[in-house]
Short mmCIF file of C-alpha atoms and ligand atoms in Angstrom, two decimals:
data_model
loop_
_atom_site.label_atom_id
_atom_site.label_comp_id
_atom_site.label_asym_id
_atom_site.label_seq_id
_atom_site.Cartn_x
_atom_site.Cartn_y
_atom_site.Cartn_z
CA UNK A 1 120.81 63.62 165.09
CA UNK A 2 117.91 64.48 162.99
CA UNK A 3 114.74 64.60 164.89
CA UNK A 4 111.71 62.45 164.01
CA UNK A 5 109.72 65.59 163.25
CA UNK A 6 112.29 66.74 160.77
CA UNK A 7 112.48 63.43 159.17
CA UNK A 8 108.70 63.26 158.89
CA UNK A 9 108.65 66.75 157.43
CA UNK A 10 111.46 65.98 154.90
CA UNK A 11 109.72 62.66 154.05
CA UNK A 12 106.40 64.55 153.50
CA UNK A 13 107.88 67.20 151.15
CA UNK A 14 109.73 64.53 149.31
CA UNK A 15 106.59 62.73 148.72
CA UNK A 16 104.78 65.74 147.71
CA UNK A 17 107.37 66.71 145.11
CA UNK A 18 109.42 63.65 144.07
CA UNK A 19 112.30 64.99 141.87
CA UNK A 20 111.82 62.37 139.29
CA UNK A 21 108.21 63.01 138.79
CA UNK A 22 108.48 66.76 138.82
CA UNK A 23 107.00 68.40 135.67
CA UNK A 24 110.12 69.38 133.72
CA UNK A 25 108.15 72.07 131.86
CA UNK A 26 108.58 75.74 132.68
CA UNK A 27 105.57 78.06 133.20
CA UNK A 28 106.91 80.10 130.32
CA UNK A 29 106.94 77.23 127.97
CA UNK A 30 103.47 76.16 128.86
CA UNK A 31 102.24 79.75 128.48
CA UNK A 32 104.09 80.22 125.14
CA UNK A 33 102.39 77.07 123.74
CA UNK A 34 99.10 78.79 124.28
CA UNK A 35 100.13 82.20 122.83
CA UNK A 36 100.74 84.34 125.88
CA UNK A 37 103.71 85.40 128.20
CA UNK A 38 104.51 84.22 131.66
CA UNK A 39 106.78 86.56 133.59
CA UNK A 40 107.44 87.71 137.14
CA UNK A 41 108.44 90.74 139.32
CA UNK A 42 111.82 90.61 141.00
CA UNK A 43 114.11 93.08 142.82
CA UNK A 44 117.79 93.58 141.71
CA UNK A 45 119.30 92.19 144.98
CA UNK A 46 117.48 88.80 144.33
CA UNK A 47 119.60 88.30 141.25
CA UNK A 48 122.49 87.70 143.42
CA UNK A 49 120.88 84.76 145.07
CA UNK A 50 122.25 81.65 143.47
CA UNK A 51 119.09 79.58 144.21
CA UNK A 52 116.72 82.31 142.93
CA UNK A 53 118.29 83.71 139.71
CA UNK A 54 118.59 80.45 137.70
CA UNK A 55 114.92 79.58 138.79
CA UNK A 56 113.70 82.97 137.50
CA UNK A 57 115.58 82.55 134.12
CA UNK A 58 114.28 79.08 133.75
CA UNK A 59 110.60 79.87 134.58
CA UNK A 60 109.87 83.44 133.23
CA UNK A 61 109.92 84.87 129.80
CA UNK A 62 109.47 88.40 131.09
CA UNK A 63 110.80 90.51 134.01
CA UNK A 64 109.34 93.50 135.83
CA UNK A 65 111.28 95.49 138.43
CA UNK A 66 109.75 95.35 141.78
CA UNK A 67 110.84 98.73 142.72
CA UNK A 68 113.93 99.95 140.75
CA UNK A 69 111.96 101.87 138.18
CA UNK A 70 109.83 103.73 140.67
CA UNK A 71 110.81 107.35 140.75
CA UNK A 72 112.08 107.42 144.32
CA UNK A 73 114.59 104.73 143.43
CA UNK A 74 115.60 106.34 140.11
CA UNK A 75 115.67 110.07 140.54
CA UNK A 76 117.13 110.49 144.03
CA UNK A 77 117.94 114.19 143.43
CA UNK A 78 116.27 116.62 140.89
CA UNK A 79 117.79 115.67 137.53
CA UNK A 80 120.15 113.18 138.96
CA UNK A 81 119.39 109.54 137.92
CA UNK A 82 120.83 106.46 139.47
CA UNK A 83 120.21 103.74 136.94
CA UNK A 84 122.65 101.08 138.39
CA UNK A 85 120.02 98.75 140.00
CA UNK A 86 117.63 99.01 137.04
CA UNK A 87 120.40 98.46 134.57
CA UNK A 88 121.36 95.22 136.29
CA UNK A 89 117.77 93.94 135.92
CA UNK A 90 117.90 94.77 132.27
CA UNK A 91 121.29 93.15 131.91
CA UNK A 92 120.03 89.93 133.59
CA UNK A 93 117.06 89.96 131.14
CA UNK A 94 119.21 90.40 128.12
CA UNK A 95 121.54 87.77 129.12
CA UNK A 96 118.75 85.28 129.81
CA UNK A 97 116.41 86.38 126.97
CA UNK A 98 113.51 87.63 128.98
CA UNK A 99 111.63 90.68 127.67
CA UNK A 100 110.97 93.58 130.04
CA UNK A 101 108.01 95.22 131.51
CA UNK A 102 108.18 98.65 132.95
CA UNK A 103 106.68 99.64 136.20
CA UNK A 104 105.83 102.48 136.85
CA UNK A 105 106.12 106.01 135.21
CA UNK A 106 103.49 107.86 137.11
CA UNK A 107 102.21 106.87 140.54
CA UNK A 108 100.87 108.76 143.66
CA UNK A 109 103.39 106.79 145.73
CA UNK A 110 107.17 105.92 145.83
CA UNK A 111 107.97 109.55 144.70
CA UNK A 112 111.18 111.25 146.04
CA UNK A 113 110.39 113.88 148.72
CA UNK A 114 111.94 116.67 146.55
CA UNK A 115 109.44 116.00 143.76
CA UNK A 116 106.52 116.37 145.96
CA UNK A 117 107.55 119.95 147.15
CA UNK A 118 108.86 121.10 143.72
CA UNK A 119 105.66 119.90 142.01
CA UNK A 120 103.37 121.78 144.49
CA UNK A 121 105.60 124.91 144.08
CA UNK A 122 106.14 124.95 140.30
CA UNK A 123 103.38 122.73 138.68
CA UNK A 124 105.65 122.32 135.73
CA UNK A 125 104.54 119.60 133.25
CA UNK A 126 108.04 118.75 132.52
CA UNK A 127 108.26 117.29 136.08
CA UNK A 128 106.13 114.47 134.57
CA UNK A 129 106.99 114.48 130.95
CA UNK A 130 110.69 114.63 131.13
CA UNK A 131 110.82 111.67 133.52
CA UNK A 132 108.70 109.47 131.21
CA UNK A 133 110.98 110.57 128.27
CA UNK A 134 114.12 109.74 130.11
CA UNK A 135 113.08 106.36 131.12
CA UNK A 136 111.59 105.25 127.86
CA UNK A 137 114.36 106.57 125.69
CA UNK A 138 116.86 104.38 127.83
CA UNK A 139 115.04 101.25 127.97
CA UNK A 140 113.38 99.02 125.36
CA UNK A 141 110.38 97.32 126.84
CA UNK A 142 107.45 95.24 125.65
CA UNK A 143 104.95 97.23 127.96
CA UNK A 144 104.96 99.80 130.52
CA UNK A 145 102.71 100.96 133.33
CA UNK A 146 102.44 104.64 132.29
CA UNK A 147 100.04 105.38 135.17
CA UNK A 148 99.60 103.20 138.20
CA UNK A 149 96.58 103.25 140.49
CA UNK A 150 95.00 106.65 139.52
CA UNK A 151 91.57 105.50 140.78
CA UNK A 152 90.40 105.51 144.35
CA UNK A 153 90.48 101.98 145.73
CA UNK A 154 87.06 100.13 146.04
CA UNK A 155 85.00 101.74 148.64
CA UNK A 156 87.02 104.88 149.04
CA UNK A 157 86.05 107.17 146.14
CA UNK A 158 85.40 110.68 147.11
CA UNK A 159 85.28 112.52 143.87
CA UNK A 160 82.70 112.20 141.18
CA UNK A 161 85.30 110.88 138.66
CA UNK A 162 86.60 108.40 141.23
CA UNK A 163 90.20 109.68 140.85
CA UNK A 164 92.48 108.97 143.75
CA UNK A 165 94.00 112.05 145.60
CA UNK A 166 97.63 112.40 144.43
CA UNK A 167 100.31 114.96 143.90
CA UNK A 168 99.73 114.66 140.16
CA UNK A 169 95.96 115.40 140.51
CA UNK A 170 96.81 118.35 142.85
CA UNK A 171 99.21 119.81 140.35
CA UNK A 172 97.57 119.27 136.89
CA UNK A 173 93.98 118.07 137.60
CA UNK A 174 92.60 114.91 135.88
CA UNK A 175 94.38 115.85 132.68
CA UNK A 176 97.66 114.39 134.10
CA UNK A 177 96.77 110.87 133.01
CA UNK A 178 96.35 111.73 129.23
CA UNK A 179 99.43 113.98 129.62
CA UNK A 180 101.49 110.91 130.79
CA UNK A 181 100.26 108.68 128.01
CA UNK A 182 101.06 111.25 125.27
CA UNK A 183 104.45 111.80 126.52
CA UNK A 184 105.01 108.01 126.66
CA UNK A 185 103.85 107.46 123.05
CA UNK A 186 106.02 110.38 121.95
CA UNK A 187 109.03 108.86 123.57
CA UNK A 188 108.46 105.30 122.35
CA UNK A 189 106.16 104.65 119.49
CA UNK A 190 106.20 100.76 120.01
CA UNK A 191 105.96 99.92 123.67
CA UNK A 192 102.47 98.78 124.88
CA UNK A 193 101.14 101.54 127.11
CA UNK A 194 99.17 100.29 130.16
CA UNK A 195 96.88 101.64 132.71
CA UNK A 196 97.43 99.40 135.78
CA UNK A 197 95.27 98.99 138.86
CA UNK A 198 93.82 96.58 141.49
CA UNK A 199 90.28 95.88 142.84
CA UNK A 200 88.62 94.20 139.83
CA UNK A 201 87.92 90.71 140.93
CA UNK A 202 85.53 90.71 143.86
CA UNK A 203 81.74 90.81 143.76
CA UNK A 204 80.96 93.41 146.28
CA UNK A 205 79.06 96.72 145.40
CA UNK A 206 82.22 98.73 146.01
CA UNK A 207 83.92 96.52 143.40
CA UNK A 208 81.02 97.11 140.92
CA UNK A 209 81.44 100.76 141.34
CA UNK A 210 85.33 100.48 140.81
CA UNK A 211 84.87 98.42 137.60
CA UNK A 212 82.36 101.06 136.36
CA UNK A 213 84.70 103.89 137.33
CA UNK A 214 87.54 102.13 135.44
CA UNK A 215 85.39 101.73 132.26
CA UNK A 216 84.49 105.35 132.45
CA UNK A 217 88.12 106.43 132.80
CA UNK A 218 89.13 104.12 129.72
CA UNK A 219 86.17 105.35 127.66
CA UNK A 220 87.13 108.93 128.39
CA UNK A 221 90.64 108.24 127.25
CA UNK A 222 89.61 106.33 124.01
CA UNK A 223 87.13 109.08 123.07
CA UNK A 224 89.83 111.71 123.40
CA UNK A 225 92.20 109.45 121.42
CA UNK A 226 94.65 109.16 124.21
CA UNK A 227 97.22 106.52 123.25
CA UNK A 228 96.59 103.43 125.44
CA UNK A 229 97.00 99.85 124.52
CA UNK A 230 96.25 97.74 127.61
CA UNK A 231 94.70 97.57 130.93
CA UNK A 232 96.92 96.04 133.63
CA UNK A 233 94.96 93.92 136.19
CA UNK A 234 97.28 93.48 139.18
CA UNK A 235 95.46 90.36 140.44
CA UNK A 236 96.41 90.60 144.20
CA UNK A 237 93.95 87.82 145.46
CA UNK A 238 93.04 86.71 148.87
CA UNK A 239 92.61 83.05 149.77
CA UNK A 240 90.73 83.64 153.03
CA UNK A 241 89.35 87.20 152.40
CA UNK A 242 87.07 88.41 149.70
CA UNK A 243 86.86 85.83 146.99
CA UNK A 244 86.70 86.62 143.36
CA UNK A 245 83.38 86.68 141.50
CA UNK A 246 84.05 84.79 138.43
CA UNK A 247 80.76 85.90 136.68
CA UNK A 248 81.53 89.71 137.22
CA UNK A 249 85.10 89.26 136.31
CA UNK A 250 84.44 87.51 133.11
CA UNK A 251 81.89 90.32 132.07
CA UNK A 252 84.46 93.01 132.96
CA UNK A 253 87.21 91.41 130.95
CA UNK A 254 84.73 91.16 128.08
CA UNK A 255 84.07 94.92 128.33
CA UNK A 256 87.80 95.50 128.19
CA UNK A 257 88.21 93.32 125.10
CA UNK A 258 85.12 94.94 123.41
CA UNK A 259 87.06 98.31 123.62
CA UNK A 260 89.90 96.73 121.67
CA UNK A 261 92.38 96.80 124.69
CA UNK A 262 94.84 94.18 125.64
CA UNK A 263 94.64 92.68 129.05
CA UNK A 264 97.81 92.01 131.18
CA UNK A 265 97.64 90.24 134.53
CA UNK A 266 100.52 92.10 136.03
CA UNK A 267 101.07 91.27 139.79
CA UNK A 268 99.35 88.00 140.51
CA UNK A 269 99.79 86.72 144.09
CA UNK A 270 97.52 85.24 146.68
CA UNK A 271 97.51 86.62 150.22
CA UNK A 272 97.05 83.69 152.90
CA UNK A 273 96.48 85.91 155.75
CA UNK A 274 93.79 84.43 157.92
CA UNK A 275 92.49 80.88 157.59
CA UNK A 276 93.99 77.83 159.36
CA UNK A 277 97.65 77.75 160.49
CA UNK A 278 98.85 74.69 158.69
CA UNK A 279 100.71 75.42 155.53
CA UNK A 280 99.13 72.50 153.69
CA UNK A 281 95.62 74.06 153.91
CA UNK A 282 97.03 77.42 153.08
CA UNK A 283 98.84 76.31 150.06
CA UNK A 284 95.60 74.42 148.79
CA UNK A 285 93.48 77.63 149.32
CA UNK A 286 96.07 79.87 147.60
CA UNK A 287 96.26 77.47 144.70
CA UNK A 288 92.51 77.19 144.35
CA UNK A 289 91.87 80.88 144.42
CA UNK A 290 94.49 81.46 141.75
CA UNK A 291 92.98 78.74 139.56
CA UNK A 292 89.58 80.29 139.77
CA UNK A 293 90.96 83.62 138.78
CA UNK A 294 93.27 82.23 135.84
CA UNK A 295 90.38 80.20 134.45
CA UNK A 296 88.49 83.30 133.77
CA UNK A 297 91.34 85.60 132.77
CA UNK A 298 92.78 83.12 130.26
CA UNK A 299 89.42 82.39 128.78
CA UNK A 300 89.45 85.89 127.18
CA UNK A 301 91.52 86.17 124.05
CA UNK A 302 92.64 89.60 124.97
CA UNK A 303 94.62 88.36 127.77
CA UNK A 304 98.37 88.40 126.50
CA UNK A 305 100.44 87.98 129.71
CA UNK A 306 100.44 86.68 133.23
CA UNK A 307 103.05 88.03 135.72
CA UNK A 308 103.36 87.07 139.34
CA UNK A 309 104.45 89.46 141.99
CA UNK A 310 107.71 87.61 142.66
CA UNK A 311 108.24 83.76 142.08
CA UNK A 312 109.35 82.74 145.57
CA UNK A 313 108.14 83.17 149.07
CA UNK A 314 111.68 83.91 150.05
CA UNK A 315 111.26 87.40 148.74
CA UNK A 316 107.67 88.26 149.73
CA UNK A 317 107.11 91.30 152.04
CA UNK A 318 106.49 90.28 155.63
CA UNK A 319 102.90 90.29 156.74
CA UNK A 320 101.25 93.62 157.74
CA UNK A 321 99.85 92.26 161.02
CA UNK A 322 102.41 92.86 163.79
CA UNK A 323 101.55 89.65 165.61
CA UNK A 324 102.37 87.43 162.56
CA UNK A 325 105.56 89.61 161.95
CA UNK A 326 106.65 88.88 165.53
CA UNK A 327 106.19 85.21 165.04
CA UNK A 328 108.32 85.44 162.02
CA UNK A 329 105.45 84.23 159.79
CA UNK A 330 106.03 84.03 156.12
CA UNK A 331 103.37 84.67 153.67
CA UNK A 332 102.90 81.88 151.11
CA UNK A 333 101.84 84.04 148.11
CA UNK A 334 103.98 82.84 145.22
CA UNK A 335 104.47 79.63 143.19
CA UNK A 336 107.74 78.57 145.03
CA UNK A 337 108.27 78.23 148.70
CA UNK A 338 111.38 79.87 150.49
CA UNK A 339 113.37 76.76 149.75
CA UNK A 340 112.77 77.15 146.05
CA UNK A 341 110.44 74.21 145.80
CA UNK A 342 107.21 74.19 143.77
CA UNK A 343 103.99 74.59 145.62
CA UNK A 344 100.39 73.72 144.75
CA UNK A 345 100.14 77.26 143.24
CA UNK A 346 102.73 76.25 140.69
CA UNK A 347 100.65 73.23 139.67
CA UNK A 348 97.52 75.20 139.61
CA UNK A 349 99.05 77.85 137.16
CA UNK A 350 100.74 75.18 134.99
CA UNK A 351 97.14 73.40 134.80
CA UNK A 352 95.30 76.63 134.08
CA UNK A 353 97.91 77.46 131.46
CA UNK A 354 97.72 74.09 129.82
CA UNK A 355 94.01 74.12 129.76
CA UNK A 356 93.75 77.50 127.93
CA UNK A 357 92.01 77.30 124.56
CA UNK A 358 94.22 78.42 121.63
CA UNK A 359 92.78 81.60 120.09
CA UNK A 360 93.33 82.29 116.56
O1 9MR B 1 106.06 94.91 146.57
C1 9MR B 1 106.45 96.29 146.49
C2 9MR B 1 107.06 96.71 147.75
O2 9MR B 1 108.28 96.04 148.07
C3 9MR B 1 107.44 98.19 147.69
O3 9MR B 1 108.04 98.62 148.92
C4 9MR B 1 106.14 99.10 147.44
C5 9MR B 1 106.38 100.44 147.31
O4 9MR B 1 107.36 100.81 146.17
O5 9MR B 1 105.59 98.54 146.26
C6 9MR B 1 105.26 97.17 146.23
O6 9MR B 1 104.68 96.81 145.02
C7 9MR B 1 103.41 97.39 144.70
C8 9MR B 1 103.31 97.77 143.24
O7 9MR B 1 104.31 98.63 142.99
C9 9MR B 1 102.06 98.26 142.88
N1 9MR B 1 100.96 97.45 143.25
C10 9MR B 1 100.97 97.01 144.52
C11 9MR B 1 102.39 96.33 145.03
C12 9MR B 1 102.33 95.77 146.39
O8 9MR B 1 101.58 94.55 146.38
#
């Protein structure tokens, strides 16, 4: 027998999302009508999920691998590449006519252990440039994160140039960033070359310093004529933590546009850690924060894409906090819940997309 509670829950969700009244448009169609691309990250194993894969194909015009292009996933032994998982994502994209975004060619994290020791011993530039060449020559992509998270996160910078400690910085000094972008351009003259990072949205003094450090990094690259096309703003937001500062974000995006760079929102999701326990309030707060962010991001003509870091809560990483993990708590960061039903975040995105001005 079905419990009263279960019936009430089922009734409530049916009321919230009556099938007949559900918006039939996809996020990709709404975005395309306003001249930008909507996409999402996904992992290769998720494509075997019969609930999820069709949803991804229907909603997204672009796909970015959640980890399959990271070096520890690809080059498991020196010179030995396992492309199987990444190939399956590209095959899915080709079949469903999605374009691809690459993530990521050079990062301080997710490197195979052999690389860390070999780089420290040899300091051979080819350990960076050959990898970039191998990936870019194999896969055609719309854009690629050439370097990810090279700056020390807000509040942590220890060096005058604000660069984050990494194996690449140790091996080659700050020049590793230019080196990576030049190798990328040489390997693929067309793909948009992106510097990707997080920490741009909040209003604290440490975020001010982070925004300035980013502009200094980009200005240096542009002055040296390093080939770079775009800044990737990850957009990991927080519903109950530090809220975004719309005025500062707007001014920063304007600075990026003034430099002739494209803006890509590359990893949008909204953390709902903290706050009240009921999912209705959580979903509301998540949707509201995303809306505040998107209203600013989409008001800038340089913004050419918005990608979410996954489309469904079914595949969101478990919470960091061990107590929540033990309770089996699921974070509600994405536009679809674990049952593949649209959440208020989907509606907020659809609305922000529809409300974008058309820039000519
Ligand atoms: O979501 C990704 C997680 O599953 C991986 O274990 C992790 C390490 O490869 O990377 C996570 O994705 C990160 C992305 O690559 C860069 N920006 C932050 C993302 C986590 O929110």
